[in-house]
Amino acid sequence: MKLFNPAFAQMIKQDLRRFKQLLETGEITTIKGQPSGRKSEQQSDKKSSSNYAEADEKHESAML
Amino acid sequence: MKALCYNGVGDLRTEQVPDPTILNPKDAILRVILSSVCGSDLHLLNGYVPTMREGDIIGHEFMGEVVETGSGVKKLKKGDRVVVCSILGCGECQYCQDTQWALCDNSNPHAWIPEKVYGDLPAGIFGYSHAFGGYAGSHADYIRVPYADLGCFVIPEGLPDEAAVFASDALPTGFMAADLADIQPGNVVAIWGYGGVGQMAIQRAFLLGASRVIAIDREPDRLRMAKDISGAEVLDFSKVDVQEALREMTGGRGPDRCIDCVGMEAVSEGLVRREKARDGAARWRVSIRLTSRRV
Ligand SMILES: NC(=O)c1ccc[n+]([C@@H]2O[C@H](COP(=O)([O-])OP(=O)(O)OC[C@H]3O[C@@H](n4cnc5c(N)ncnc54)[C@H](O)[C@@H]3O)[C@@H](O)[C@H]2O)c1
Ligand SMILES: [Zn+2]
Ligand SMILES: [Zn+2]
């Protein structure tokens, strides 16, 4: 595990940000599951509503 | 539900999309009653705002009726008629506590995008690209509003929908523009652009004691409204030389304060004038000069 890998630093930052959101507001801000005109997202509401959300998700799962 | 989706530069389509649902405890779902077109929607339409994606629902200036509330919503109730702030604030972070809501550092789920580009992050905004959170916008039948107790303002009875919707975006924008201009009682104020923002700036200018407001636009309907409803004097920039006309109207002095409520999509007639040079070639001359001591 390379602690100084910039991508890794970014992931930690994302997680800290989420932790701060949870502490301060009691919830983690999200758009996952909201509507859009993208047909691929309309099949199932479990799918990410954007590839940015997917990227957020990757940042998250890398830490789990 | 039906929603207006961005599909690329100059390409908006009304599409059938799923209804929004509560995603977080502090969310509410609104039935949109009015959603107005902001001048900033043009930036999306014209491709000036990066991180827009095909299928994004746009719209950020709206009012509606609360139809559902999350378990964490304490003040709002089903049936409330509310106007909603375009920009999302959590109410808890240091910026929100400081009343600098537009800097909220909790409300943007994609904070890392602007952080990478600008080194810092703005708050989330409804329907305004993924850099501003990617929130679905209000040009739709229904909309999800996060931190609903904070962003939704119950509209007093008797105030019509058409009046209240301004409070979402155009009112605070125009209001603050006039505040920042530091208008003093008796000032003559010139305001470029008579959209929602210009209209609100005029109201604020008069409240601050401006003796005269001169509104500049070229749309006949807007100029008529500026005169009849806002009580401004008007200039049609497609017909007169604004610079000269302003001087003429102010005894050669020029207005005391100038406010730009046009923005990025300014049409060039008012800014650039073509004139014949001595050699007969047409040249473009930028005819904006400072006409006031403070701009
Ligand atoms: N919070 C914010 O920062 C915020 C909020 C709302 C709007 N805005 C910005 O404010 C601007 C105005 O918004 P709006 O909703 O009133 O837009 P609008 O499009 O309704 O109004 C703009 C007006 O300017 C006029 N105009 C164009 N070129 C001109 C020129 N050269 N001289 C004089 N008038 C000219 C147009 O005819 C039009 O009537 C936009 O750029 C928008 O992006 C910012
Ligand atoms: Zn706007
Ligand atoms: Zn905040």
mmCIF file of C-alpha atoms and ligand atoms in Angstrom:
data_model
loop_
_atom_site.group_PDB
_atom_site.id
_atom_site.type_symbol
_atom_site.label_atom_id
_atom_site.label_comp_id
_atom_site.label_asym_id
_atom_site.label_seq_id
_atom_site.Cartn_x
_atom_site.Cartn_y
_atom_site.Cartn_z
ATOM 1 C CA MET A 1 0.000 0.000 0.000
ATOM 2 C CA LYS A 2 1.467 3.280 -1.119
ATOM 3 C CA LEU A 3 0.299 6.020 1.180
ATOM 4 C CA PHE A 4 1.585 8.803 -1.013
ATOM 5 C CA ASN A 5 -0.085 7.700 -4.187
ATOM 6 C CA PRO A 6 -2.127 10.797 -5.164
ATOM 7 C CA ALA A 7 -5.117 8.668 -6.161
ATOM 8 C CA PHE A 8 -5.072 7.122 -2.729
ATOM 9 C CA ALA A 9 -4.821 10.513 -1.041
ATOM 10 C CA GLN A 10 -7.875 11.530 -3.052
ATOM 11 C CA MET A 11 -9.797 8.516 -1.787
ATOM 12 C CA ILE A 12 -8.955 9.291 1.802
ATOM 13 C CA LYS A 13 -10.107 12.835 1.243
ATOM 14 C CA GLN A 14 -13.432 11.618 -0.148
ATOM 15 C CA ASP A 15 -13.938 9.382 2.838
ATOM 16 C CA LEU A 16 -13.067 12.124 5.285
ATOM 17 C CA ARG A 17 -15.478 14.393 3.481
ATOM 18 C CA ARG A 18 -18.242 11.832 3.829
ATOM 19 C CA PHE A 19 -17.401 11.339 7.481
ATOM 20 C CA LYS A 20 -17.611 15.089 8.044
ATOM 21 C CA GLN A 21 -20.996 15.185 6.273
ATOM 22 C CA LEU A 22 -22.307 12.426 8.473
ATOM 23 C CA LEU A 23 -21.032 14.072 11.646
ATOM 24 C CA GLU A 24 -22.313 17.524 10.801
ATOM 25 C CA THR A 25 -25.584 16.810 9.008
ATOM 26 C CA GLY A 26 -26.453 13.238 9.959
ATOM 27 C CA GLU A 27 -26.497 12.119 6.345
ATOM 28 C CA ILE A 28 -24.180 11.570 3.412
ATOM 29 C CA THR A 29 -24.982 13.811 0.506
ATOM 30 C CA THR A 30 -25.850 11.896 -2.640
ATOM 31 C CA ILE A 31 -27.642 11.894 -5.966
ATOM 32 C CA LYS A 32 -27.619 8.131 -6.326
ATOM 33 C CA GLY A 33 -31.032 6.917 -7.380
ATOM 34 C CA GLN A 34 -32.383 10.246 -8.637
ATOM 35 C CA PRO A 35 -34.073 10.433 -12.047
ATOM 36 C CA SER A 36 -32.361 11.336 -15.302
ATOM 37 C CA GLY A 37 -33.099 10.948 -18.977
ATOM 38 C CA ARG A 38 -30.391 8.303 -19.320
ATOM 39 C CA LYS A 39 -32.133 5.155 -20.444
ATOM 40 C CA SER A 40 -29.454 2.891 -18.974
ATOM 41 C CA GLU A 41 -30.250 4.217 -15.500
ATOM 42 C CA GLN A 42 -33.967 3.675 -15.788
ATOM 43 C CA GLN A 43 -33.877 -0.135 -15.748
ATOM 44 C CA SER A 44 -33.049 -0.384 -12.086
ATOM 45 C CA ASP A 45 -32.984 2.194 -9.322
ATOM 46 C CA LYS A 46 -29.972 0.494 -7.815
ATOM 47 C CA LYS A 47 -27.761 1.782 -10.591
ATOM 48 C CA SER A 48 -25.651 4.907 -10.179
ATOM 49 C CA SER A 49 -27.212 7.999 -11.602
ATOM 50 C CA SER A 50 -23.984 9.184 -13.160
ATOM 51 C CA ASN A 51 -20.490 8.026 -13.804
ATOM 52 C CA TYR A 52 -19.361 10.684 -11.356
ATOM 53 C CA ALA A 53 -21.401 8.893 -8.734
ATOM 54 C CA GLU A 54 -19.706 5.693 -9.869
ATOM 55 C CA ALA A 55 -16.339 7.339 -9.459
ATOM 56 C CA ASP A 56 -17.364 8.482 -5.968
ATOM 57 C CA GLU A 57 -18.387 4.951 -5.296
ATOM 58 C CA LYS A 58 -14.973 3.594 -6.381
ATOM 59 C CA HIS A 59 -13.279 6.063 -4.078
ATOM 60 C CA GLU A 60 -15.472 4.747 -1.343
ATOM 61 C CA SER A 61 -15.183 1.018 -1.956
ATOM 62 C CA ALA A 62 -11.428 1.212 -2.251
ATOM 63 C CA MET A 63 -11.400 2.153 1.401
ATOM 64 C CA LEU A 64 -13.710 -0.584 2.590
ATOM 65 C CA MET B 1 -42.937 12.057 -14.913
ATOM 66 C CA LYS B 2 -41.991 14.484 -17.679
ATOM 67 C CA ALA B 3 -38.698 16.350 -17.470
ATOM 68 C CA LEU B 4 -36.631 18.640 -19.663
ATOM 69 C CA CYS B 5 -33.299 16.937 -20.311
ATOM 70 C CA TYR B 6 -30.040 18.257 -21.644
ATOM 71 C CA ASN B 7 -28.807 16.157 -24.545
ATOM 72 C CA GLY B 8 -25.938 18.238 -25.827
ATOM 73 C CA VAL B 9 -25.273 21.816 -26.927
ATOM 74 C CA GLY B 10 -28.536 23.383 -28.132
ATOM 75 C CA ASP B 11 -30.368 20.088 -27.685
ATOM 76 C CA LEU B 12 -33.030 19.933 -24.965
ATOM 77 C CA ARG B 13 -35.760 17.305 -24.985
ATOM 78 C CA THR B 14 -38.805 16.633 -22.878
ATOM 79 C CA GLU B 15 -38.528 13.044 -21.787
ATOM 80 C CA GLN B 16 -40.338 10.523 -19.684
ATOM 81 C CA VAL B 17 -38.183 9.765 -16.610
ATOM 82 C CA PRO B 18 -38.808 7.993 -13.277
ATOM 83 C CA ASP B 19 -40.314 10.055 -10.431
ATOM 84 C CA PRO B 20 -37.852 11.249 -7.790
ATOM 85 C CA THR B 21 -37.825 9.502 -4.424
ATOM 86 C CA ILE B 22 -36.580 10.393 -0.938
ATOM 87 C CA LEU B 23 -32.885 9.423 -0.798
ATOM 88 C CA ASN B 24 -31.882 10.978 2.527
ATOM 89 C CA PRO B 25 -33.853 11.703 5.725
ATOM 90 C CA LYS B 26 -33.798 15.483 5.266
ATOM 91 C CA ASP B 27 -35.181 15.294 1.689
ATOM 92 C CA ALA B 28 -38.610 16.379 0.529
ATOM 93 C CA ILE B 29 -40.344 15.769 -2.785
ATOM 94 C CA LEU B 30 -42.132 18.721 -4.383
ATOM 95 C CA ARG B 31 -44.686 18.898 -7.130
ATOM 96 C CA VAL B 32 -43.255 21.686 -9.242
ATOM 97 C CA ILE B 33 -45.801 24.456 -9.820
ATOM 98 C CA LEU B 34 -43.556 26.988 -11.566
ATOM 99 C CA SER B 35 -40.018 26.582 -12.860
ATOM 100 C CA SER B 36 -38.634 29.602 -14.637
ATOM 101 C CA VAL B 37 -35.885 29.837 -17.214
ATOM 102 C CA CYS B 38 -32.876 31.630 -15.799
ATOM 103 C CA GLY B 39 -30.349 33.418 -17.985
ATOM 104 C CA SER B 40 -27.872 30.887 -16.579
ATOM 105 C CA ASP B 41 -29.756 28.055 -18.305
ATOM 106 C CA LEU B 42 -28.402 29.583 -21.513
ATOM 107 C CA HIS B 43 -24.854 28.816 -20.365
ATOM 108 C CA LEU B 44 -25.790 25.126 -20.193
ATOM 109 C CA LEU B 45 -27.610 25.236 -23.492
ATOM 110 C CA ASN B 46 -24.716 26.977 -25.198
ATOM 111 C CA GLY B 47 -22.118 24.575 -23.832
ATOM 112 C CA TYR B 48 -20.235 26.937 -21.505
ATOM 113 C CA VAL B 49 -20.604 24.731 -18.440
ATOM 114 C CA PRO B 50 -18.463 21.596 -18.386
ATOM 115 C CA THR B 51 -19.521 18.301 -16.735
ATOM 116 C CA MET B 52 -23.053 18.377 -18.146
ATOM 117 C CA ARG B 53 -24.158 14.928 -19.217
ATOM 118 C CA GLU B 54 -26.681 13.710 -21.705
ATOM 119 C CA GLY B 55 -29.909 13.070 -19.818
ATOM 120 C CA ASP B 56 -29.350 15.622 -17.028
ATOM 121 C CA ILE B 57 -32.577 17.352 -15.951
ATOM 122 C CA ILE B 58 -32.038 21.121 -15.867
ATOM 123 C CA GLY B 59 -33.841 23.986 -14.084
ATOM 124 C CA HIS B 60 -32.979 25.690 -10.778
ATOM 125 C CA GLU B 61 -35.479 28.500 -10.181
ATOM 126 C CA PHE B 62 -38.756 27.084 -8.898
ATOM 127 C CA MET B 63 -41.606 26.878 -6.432
ATOM 128 C CA GLY B 64 -44.011 24.052 -5.722
ATOM 129 C CA GLU B 65 -46.059 22.027 -3.282
ATOM 130 C CA VAL B 66 -44.581 19.585 -0.777
ATOM 131 C CA VAL B 67 -45.926 16.090 -1.506
ATOM 132 C CA GLU B 68 -43.630 13.950 0.612
ATOM 133 C CA THR B 69 -41.132 14.501 3.424
ATOM 134 C CA GLY B 70 -38.283 12.363 4.752
ATOM 135 C CA SER B 71 -38.078 11.232 8.372
ATOM 136 C CA GLY B 72 -35.618 14.009 9.194
ATOM 137 C CA VAL B 73 -37.813 16.865 7.949
ATOM 138 C CA LYS B 74 -39.217 18.709 10.959
ATOM 139 C CA LYS B 75 -40.744 21.978 9.803
ATOM 140 C CA LEU B 76 -42.205 21.357 6.352
ATOM 141 C CA LYS B 77 -45.497 19.551 5.924
ATOM 142 C CA LYS B 78 -47.274 17.929 3.060
ATOM 143 C CA GLY B 79 -49.299 20.548 1.211
ATOM 144 C CA ASP B 80 -47.003 23.490 2.042
ATOM 145 C CA ARG B 81 -46.573 25.883 -0.879
ATOM 146 C CA VAL B 82 -42.880 26.763 -0.970
ATOM 147 C CA VAL B 83 -40.246 28.595 -2.977
ATOM 148 C CA VAL B 84 -36.843 26.928 -3.050
ATOM 149 C CA CYS B 85 -33.373 28.429 -3.094
ATOM 150 C CA SER B 86 -31.386 27.358 -6.215
ATOM 151 C CA ILE B 87 -28.305 26.636 -4.148
ATOM 152 C CA LEU B 88 -28.177 23.862 -1.553
ATOM 153 C CA GLY B 89 -26.908 24.497 1.950
ATOM 154 C CA CYS B 90 -26.647 21.956 4.769
ATOM 155 C CA GLY B 91 -26.995 24.535 7.536
ATOM 156 C CA GLU B 92 -24.377 22.830 9.681
ATOM 157 C CA CYS B 93 -20.959 23.407 8.121
ATOM 158 C CA GLN B 94 -18.824 26.372 8.999
ATOM 159 C CA TYR B 95 -19.808 28.280 5.860
ATOM 160 C CA CYS B 96 -23.544 27.764 6.345
ATOM 161 C CA GLN B 97 -23.239 28.766 10.008
ATOM 162 C CA ASP B 98 -21.506 31.862 8.754
ATOM 163 C CA THR B 99 -24.473 32.512 6.380
ATOM 164 C CA GLN B 100 -22.229 31.942 3.362
ATOM 165 C CA TRP B 101 -24.585 29.287 2.043
ATOM 166 C CA ALA B 102 -23.196 29.267 -1.495
ATOM 167 C CA LEU B 103 -19.931 27.932 -0.083
ATOM 168 C CA CYS B 104 -21.504 25.013 1.809
ATOM 169 C CA ASP B 105 -18.897 22.273 1.822
ATOM 170 C CA ASN B 106 -21.310 19.432 2.551
ATOM 171 C CA SER B 107 -23.967 19.812 -0.138
ATOM 172 C CA ASN B 108 -21.940 18.901 -3.236
ATOM 173 C CA PRO B 109 -21.641 15.130 -3.721
ATOM 174 C CA HIS B 110 -19.094 15.699 -6.487
ATOM 175 C CA ALA B 111 -16.930 18.128 -4.555
ATOM 176 C CA TRP B 112 -13.824 16.443 -5.886
ATOM 177 C CA ILE B 113 -14.499 17.658 -9.458
ATOM 178 C CA PRO B 114 -14.361 21.430 -8.820
ATOM 179 C CA GLU B 115 -11.698 20.832 -6.201
ATOM 180 C CA LYS B 116 -9.480 19.334 -8.863
ATOM 181 C CA VAL B 117 -10.123 22.173 -11.292
ATOM 182 C CA TYR B 118 -10.378 25.200 -8.979
ATOM 183 C CA GLY B 119 -8.661 23.967 -5.861
ATOM 184 C CA ASP B 120 -11.873 24.467 -3.890
ATOM 185 C CA LEU B 121 -15.526 23.609 -4.040
ATOM 186 C CA PRO B 122 -18.854 25.395 -4.445
ATOM 187 C CA ALA B 123 -22.150 24.230 -2.918
ATOM 188 C CA GLY B 124 -24.514 22.024 -4.882
ATOM 189 C CA ILE B 125 -26.983 23.690 -7.258
ATOM 190 C CA PHE B 126 -30.143 22.153 -8.721
ATOM 191 C CA GLY B 127 -29.864 21.223 -12.403
ATOM 192 C CA TYR B 128 -26.492 22.812 -12.952
ATOM 193 C CA SER B 129 -23.875 20.243 -14.008
ATOM 194 C CA HIS B 130 -22.009 17.550 -12.134
ATOM 195 C CA ALA B 131 -19.330 19.924 -10.895
ATOM 196 C CA PHE B 132 -22.147 21.570 -8.905
ATOM 197 C CA GLY B 133 -23.368 18.255 -7.571
ATOM 198 C CA GLY B 134 -25.301 16.770 -10.486
ATOM 199 C CA TYR B 135 -28.676 17.330 -8.778
ATOM 200 C CA ALA B 136 -31.719 16.765 -10.992
ATOM 201 C CA GLY B 137 -33.338 20.113 -11.811
ATOM 202 C CA SER B 138 -36.797 21.627 -11.631
ATOM 203 C CA HIS B 139 -37.920 21.687 -15.258
ATOM 204 C CA ALA B 140 -39.884 18.572 -14.357
ATOM 205 C CA ASP B 141 -43.186 17.521 -12.776
ATOM 206 C CA TYR B 142 -41.513 16.633 -9.470
ATOM 207 C CA ILE B 143 -38.199 17.357 -7.785
ATOM 208 C CA ARG B 144 -36.277 16.052 -4.805
ATOM 209 C CA VAL B 145 -35.087 18.808 -2.439
ATOM 210 C CA PRO B 146 -32.304 17.826 0.019
ATOM 211 C CA TYR B 147 -32.000 19.694 3.364
ATOM 212 C CA ALA B 148 -35.626 20.623 2.688
ATOM 213 C CA ASP B 149 -36.269 22.446 5.989
ATOM 214 C CA LEU B 150 -33.547 24.925 5.075
ATOM 215 C CA GLY B 151 -33.965 25.381 1.315
ATOM 216 C CA CYS B 152 -37.768 25.584 1.187
ATOM 217 C CA PHE B 153 -39.519 28.785 2.254
ATOM 218 C CA VAL B 154 -43.255 28.666 2.878
ATOM 219 C CA ILE B 155 -44.976 31.291 0.735
ATOM 220 C CA PRO B 156 -47.306 33.604 2.672
ATOM 221 C CA GLU B 157 -50.935 33.331 1.679
ATOM 222 C CA GLY B 158 -52.033 35.924 -0.821
ATOM 223 C CA LEU B 159 -48.689 36.060 -2.595
ATOM 224 C CA PRO B 160 -49.193 34.681 -6.112
ATOM 225 C CA ASP B 161 -46.970 31.884 -7.457
ATOM 226 C CA GLU B 162 -45.638 34.162 -10.194
ATOM 227 C CA ALA B 163 -44.347 36.663 -7.647
ATOM 228 C CA ALA B 164 -42.901 34.114 -5.235
ATOM 229 C CA VAL B 165 -40.848 32.219 -7.818
ATOM 230 C CA PHE B 166 -38.456 35.186 -8.152
ATOM 231 C CA ALA B 167 -37.220 34.547 -4.613
ATOM 232 C CA SER B 168 -35.592 31.315 -5.808
ATOM 233 C CA ASP B 169 -32.795 32.952 -7.789
ATOM 234 C CA ALA B 170 -33.452 36.221 -9.636
ATOM 235 C CA LEU B 171 -34.451 38.180 -6.512
ATOM 236 C CA PRO B 172 -31.369 37.453 -4.378
ATOM 237 C CA THR B 173 -29.112 37.924 -7.414
ATOM 238 C CA GLY B 174 -30.513 41.284 -8.492
ATOM 239 C CA PHE B 175 -30.935 42.416 -4.883
ATOM 240 C CA MET B 176 -27.311 41.701 -4.074
ATOM 241 C CA ALA B 177 -26.081 43.316 -7.299
ATOM 242 C CA ALA B 178 -27.719 46.562 -6.220
ATOM 243 C CA ASP B 179 -26.433 46.184 -2.660
ATOM 244 C CA LEU B 180 -22.875 45.699 -3.909
ATOM 245 C CA ALA B 181 -23.208 48.823 -6.068
ATOM 246 C CA ASP B 182 -23.464 50.820 -2.845
ATOM 247 C CA ILE B 183 -26.346 52.939 -4.102
ATOM 248 C CA GLN B 184 -26.826 56.204 -2.230
ATOM 249 C CA PRO B 185 -30.098 58.107 -1.909
ATOM 250 C CA GLY B 186 -30.624 60.290 -4.963
ATOM 251 C CA ASN B 187 -28.323 58.289 -7.254
ATOM 252 C CA VAL B 188 -29.086 57.755 -10.916
ATOM 253 C CA VAL B 189 -28.619 54.058 -11.625
ATOM 254 C CA ALA B 190 -28.209 52.470 -15.069
ATOM 255 C CA ILE B 191 -29.035 48.793 -15.336
ATOM 256 C CA TRP B 192 -28.139 46.712 -18.386
ATOM 257 C CA GLY B 193 -30.482 43.806 -19.122
ATOM 258 C CA TYR B 194 -34.125 43.524 -18.126
ATOM 259 C CA GLY B 195 -34.475 39.822 -17.374
ATOM 260 C CA GLY B 196 -35.506 38.528 -13.966
ATOM 261 C CA VAL B 197 -32.226 39.695 -12.466
ATOM 262 C CA GLY B 198 -32.464 43.209 -13.941
ATOM 263 C CA GLN B 199 -36.067 43.557 -12.745
ATOM 264 C CA MET B 200 -35.075 42.701 -9.198
ATOM 265 C CA ALA B 201 -32.040 44.985 -9.287
ATOM 266 C CA ILE B 202 -34.332 47.862 -10.268
ATOM 267 C CA GLN B 203 -36.641 47.173 -7.319
ATOM 268 C CA ARG B 204 -33.695 47.106 -4.950
ATOM 269 C CA ALA B 205 -32.178 50.258 -6.436
ATOM 270 C CA PHE B 206 -35.401 52.165 -5.756
ATOM 271 C CA LEU B 207 -35.608 50.717 -2.235
ATOM 272 C CA LEU B 208 -32.087 51.988 -1.607
ATOM 273 C CA GLY B 209 -33.206 55.461 -2.607
ATOM 274 C CA ALA B 210 -32.204 55.786 -6.249
ATOM 275 C CA SER B 211 -33.926 58.822 -7.697
ATOM 276 C CA ARG B 212 -33.944 57.433 -11.227
ATOM 277 C CA VAL B 213 -33.247 54.057 -12.790
ATOM 278 C CA ILE B 214 -32.453 53.712 -16.473
ATOM 279 C CA ALA B 215 -33.050 50.211 -17.883
ATOM 280 C CA ILE B 216 -31.221 49.170 -21.032
ATOM 281 C CA ASP B 217 -32.425 46.326 -23.249
ATOM 282 C CA ARG B 218 -33.719 45.849 -26.792
ATOM 283 C CA GLU B 219 -36.740 43.576 -26.385
ATOM 284 C CA PRO B 220 -39.857 45.747 -26.906
ATOM 285 C CA ASP B 221 -41.945 43.786 -24.381
ATOM 286 C CA ARG B 222 -39.260 44.005 -21.762
ATOM 287 C CA LEU B 223 -38.725 47.717 -22.328
ATOM 288 C CA ARG B 224 -42.456 48.264 -21.978
ATOM 289 C CA MET B 225 -42.504 46.335 -18.700
ATOM 290 C CA ALA B 226 -39.461 48.200 -17.441
ATOM 291 C CA LYS B 227 -41.363 51.436 -17.910
ATOM 292 C CA ASP B 228 -44.855 50.404 -16.834
ATOM 293 C CA ILE B 229 -44.123 47.906 -14.064
ATOM 294 C CA SER B 230 -40.675 48.776 -12.741
ATOM 295 C CA GLY B 231 -41.020 52.530 -13.150
ATOM 296 C CA ALA B 232 -37.685 52.889 -14.940
ATOM 297 C CA GLU B 233 -36.711 55.101 -17.831
ATOM 298 C CA VAL B 234 -35.655 52.968 -20.781
ATOM 299 C CA LEU B 235 -33.069 52.856 -23.547
ATOM 300 C CA ASP B 236 -33.173 50.501 -26.522
ATOM 301 C CA PHE B 237 -29.539 49.672 -27.184
ATOM 302 C CA SER B 238 -30.321 48.487 -30.699
ATOM 303 C CA LYS B 239 -31.582 51.970 -31.590
ATOM 304 C CA VAL B 240 -29.449 54.466 -29.670
ATOM 305 C CA ASP B 241 -25.832 54.923 -28.688
ATOM 306 C CA VAL B 242 -26.171 54.016 -25.014
ATOM 307 C CA GLN B 243 -23.099 55.949 -23.978
ATOM 308 C CA GLU B 244 -24.313 59.165 -25.537
ATOM 309 C CA ALA B 245 -27.907 58.685 -24.443
ATOM 310 C CA LEU B 246 -26.888 58.134 -20.818
ATOM 311 C CA ARG B 247 -24.838 61.304 -20.798
ATOM 312 C CA GLU B 248 -27.647 63.218 -22.382
ATOM 313 C CA MET B 249 -30.113 61.970 -19.754
ATOM 314 C CA THR B 250 -27.843 62.974 -16.889
ATOM 315 C CA GLY B 251 -26.732 66.430 -17.900
ATOM 316 C CA GLY B 252 -23.465 65.121 -19.348
ATOM 317 C CA ARG B 253 -22.416 63.498 -16.096
ATOM 318 C CA GLY B 254 -23.316 59.860 -16.667
ATOM 319 C CA PRO B 255 -25.117 57.655 -14.160
ATOM 320 C CA ASP B 256 -23.793 57.381 -10.596
ATOM 321 C CA ARG B 257 -23.980 53.604 -10.586
ATOM 322 C CA CYS B 258 -23.953 50.983 -13.353
ATOM 323 C CA ILE B 259 -25.108 47.377 -12.927
ATOM 324 C CA ASP B 260 -24.634 44.617 -15.482
ATOM 325 C CA CYS B 261 -27.580 42.202 -15.396
ATOM 326 C CA VAL B 262 -26.929 40.806 -18.875
ATOM 327 C CA GLY B 263 -24.108 38.358 -18.338
ATOM 328 C CA MET B 264 -22.360 36.008 -20.678
ATOM 329 C CA GLU B 265 -24.867 35.892 -23.540
ATOM 330 C CA ALA B 266 -24.722 39.638 -24.192
ATOM 331 C CA VAL B 267 -25.562 40.507 -27.769
ATOM 332 C CA SER B 268 -22.891 42.647 -29.301
ATOM 333 C CA GLU B 269 -24.888 45.639 -30.542
ATOM 334 C CA GLY B 270 -24.745 47.233 -27.146
ATOM 335 C CA LEU B 271 -21.065 46.641 -26.622
ATOM 336 C CA VAL B 272 -19.395 47.028 -29.951
ATOM 337 C CA ARG B 273 -20.149 49.593 -32.565
ATOM 338 C CA ARG B 274 -19.216 49.378 -36.163
ATOM 339 C CA GLU B 275 -17.916 52.571 -37.548
ATOM 340 C CA LYS B 276 -16.559 53.684 -40.843
ATOM 341 C CA ALA B 277 -12.897 54.484 -40.668
ATOM 342 C CA ARG B 278 -11.484 57.186 -42.904
ATOM 343 C CA ASP B 279 -10.166 54.595 -45.341
ATOM 344 C CA GLY B 280 -13.701 53.281 -45.763
ATOM 345 C CA ALA B 281 -13.069 49.945 -44.047
ATOM 346 C CA ALA B 282 -15.489 48.967 -41.369
ATOM 347 C CA ARG B 283 -13.976 48.612 -37.927
ATOM 348 C CA TRP B 284 -15.352 47.396 -34.697
ATOM 349 C CA ARG B 285 -14.941 49.683 -31.789
ATOM 350 C CA VAL B 286 -15.676 48.645 -28.276
ATOM 351 C CA SER B 287 -17.814 51.430 -26.975
ATOM 352 C CA ILE B 288 -17.931 50.519 -23.315
ATOM 353 C CA ARG B 289 -16.289 53.195 -21.257
ATOM 354 C CA LEU B 290 -16.767 53.894 -17.635
ATOM 355 C CA THR B 291 -19.662 56.266 -17.367
ATOM 356 C CA SER B 292 -19.732 56.361 -13.621
ATOM 357 C CA ARG B 293 -17.288 56.877 -10.831
ATOM 358 C CA ARG B 294 -18.062 53.511 -9.357
ATOM 359 C CA VAL B 295 -18.976 50.439 -11.340
HETATM 360 N N1 LIG C 1 -26.769 33.743 -8.685
HETATM 361 C C1 LIG C 1 -26.215 34.149 -9.810
HETATM 362 O O1 LIG C 1 -25.044 34.369 -9.869
HETATM 363 C C2 LIG C 1 -27.079 34.363 -10.982
HETATM 364 C C3 LIG C 1 -28.426 34.087 -10.861
HETATM 365 C C4 LIG C 1 -29.253 34.324 -11.917
HETATM 366 C C5 LIG C 1 -28.719 34.823 -13.085
HETATM 367 N N2 LIG C 1 -27.398 35.073 -13.199
HETATM 368 C C6 LIG C 1 -26.849 35.642 -14.452
HETATM 369 O O2 LIG C 1 -27.412 36.946 -14.634
HETATM 370 C C7 LIG C 1 -27.590 37.196 -16.021
HETATM 371 C C8 LIG C 1 -29.010 37.663 -16.289
HETATM 372 O O3 LIG C 1 -29.948 36.659 -15.932
HETATM 373 P P1 LIG C 1 -31.473 36.773 -16.383
HETATM 374 O O4 LIG C 1 -32.155 35.540 -15.901
HETATM 375 O O5 LIG C 1 -32.041 38.087 -15.993
HETATM 376 O O6 LIG C 1 -31.286 36.677 -17.983
HETATM 377 P P2 LIG C 1 -32.191 37.087 -19.235
HETATM 378 O O7 LIG C 1 -31.627 36.382 -20.418
HETATM 379 O O8 LIG C 1 -33.652 36.928 -18.932
HETATM 380 O O9 LIG C 1 -31.947 38.663 -19.396
HETATM 381 C C9 LIG C 1 -30.854 39.219 -20.024
HETATM 382 C C10 LIG C 1 -31.315 40.441 -20.803
HETATM 383 O O10 LIG C 1 -30.175 41.144 -21.282
HETATM 384 C C11 LIG C 1 -30.505 41.707 -22.538
HETATM 385 N N3 LIG C 1 -29.266 42.026 -23.260
HETATM 386 C C12 LIG C 1 -28.513 41.222 -24.059
HETATM 387 N N4 LIG C 1 -27.438 41.885 -24.507
HETATM 388 C C13 LIG C 1 -27.501 43.144 -23.987
HETATM 389 C C14 LIG C 1 -26.662 44.288 -24.101
HETATM 390 N N5 LIG C 1 -25.566 44.269 -24.831
HETATM 391 N N6 LIG C 1 -27.027 45.413 -23.421
HETATM 392 C C15 LIG C 1 -28.169 45.445 -22.671
HETATM 393 N N7 LIG C 1 -28.999 44.368 -22.531
HETATM 394 C C16 LIG C 1 -28.661 43.238 -23.186
HETATM 395 C C17 LIG C 1 -31.356 40.651 -23.208
HETATM 396 O O11 LIG C 1 -32.148 41.207 -24.235
HETATM 397 C C18 LIG C 1 -32.175 40.122 -22.031
HETATM 398 O O12 LIG C 1 -33.419 40.791 -21.915
HETATM 399 C C19 LIG C 1 -27.218 35.900 -16.735
HETATM 400 O O13 LIG C 1 -25.890 35.999 -17.203
HETATM 401 C C20 LIG C 1 -27.289 34.853 -15.659
HETATM 402 O O14 LIG C 1 -26.412 33.791 -15.897
HETATM 403 C C21 LIG C 1 -26.578 34.868 -12.157
HETATM 404 ZN ZN ZN C 2 -30.019 31.048 -12.160
HETATM 405 ZN ZN ZN C 3 -23.248 23.724 4.700
#
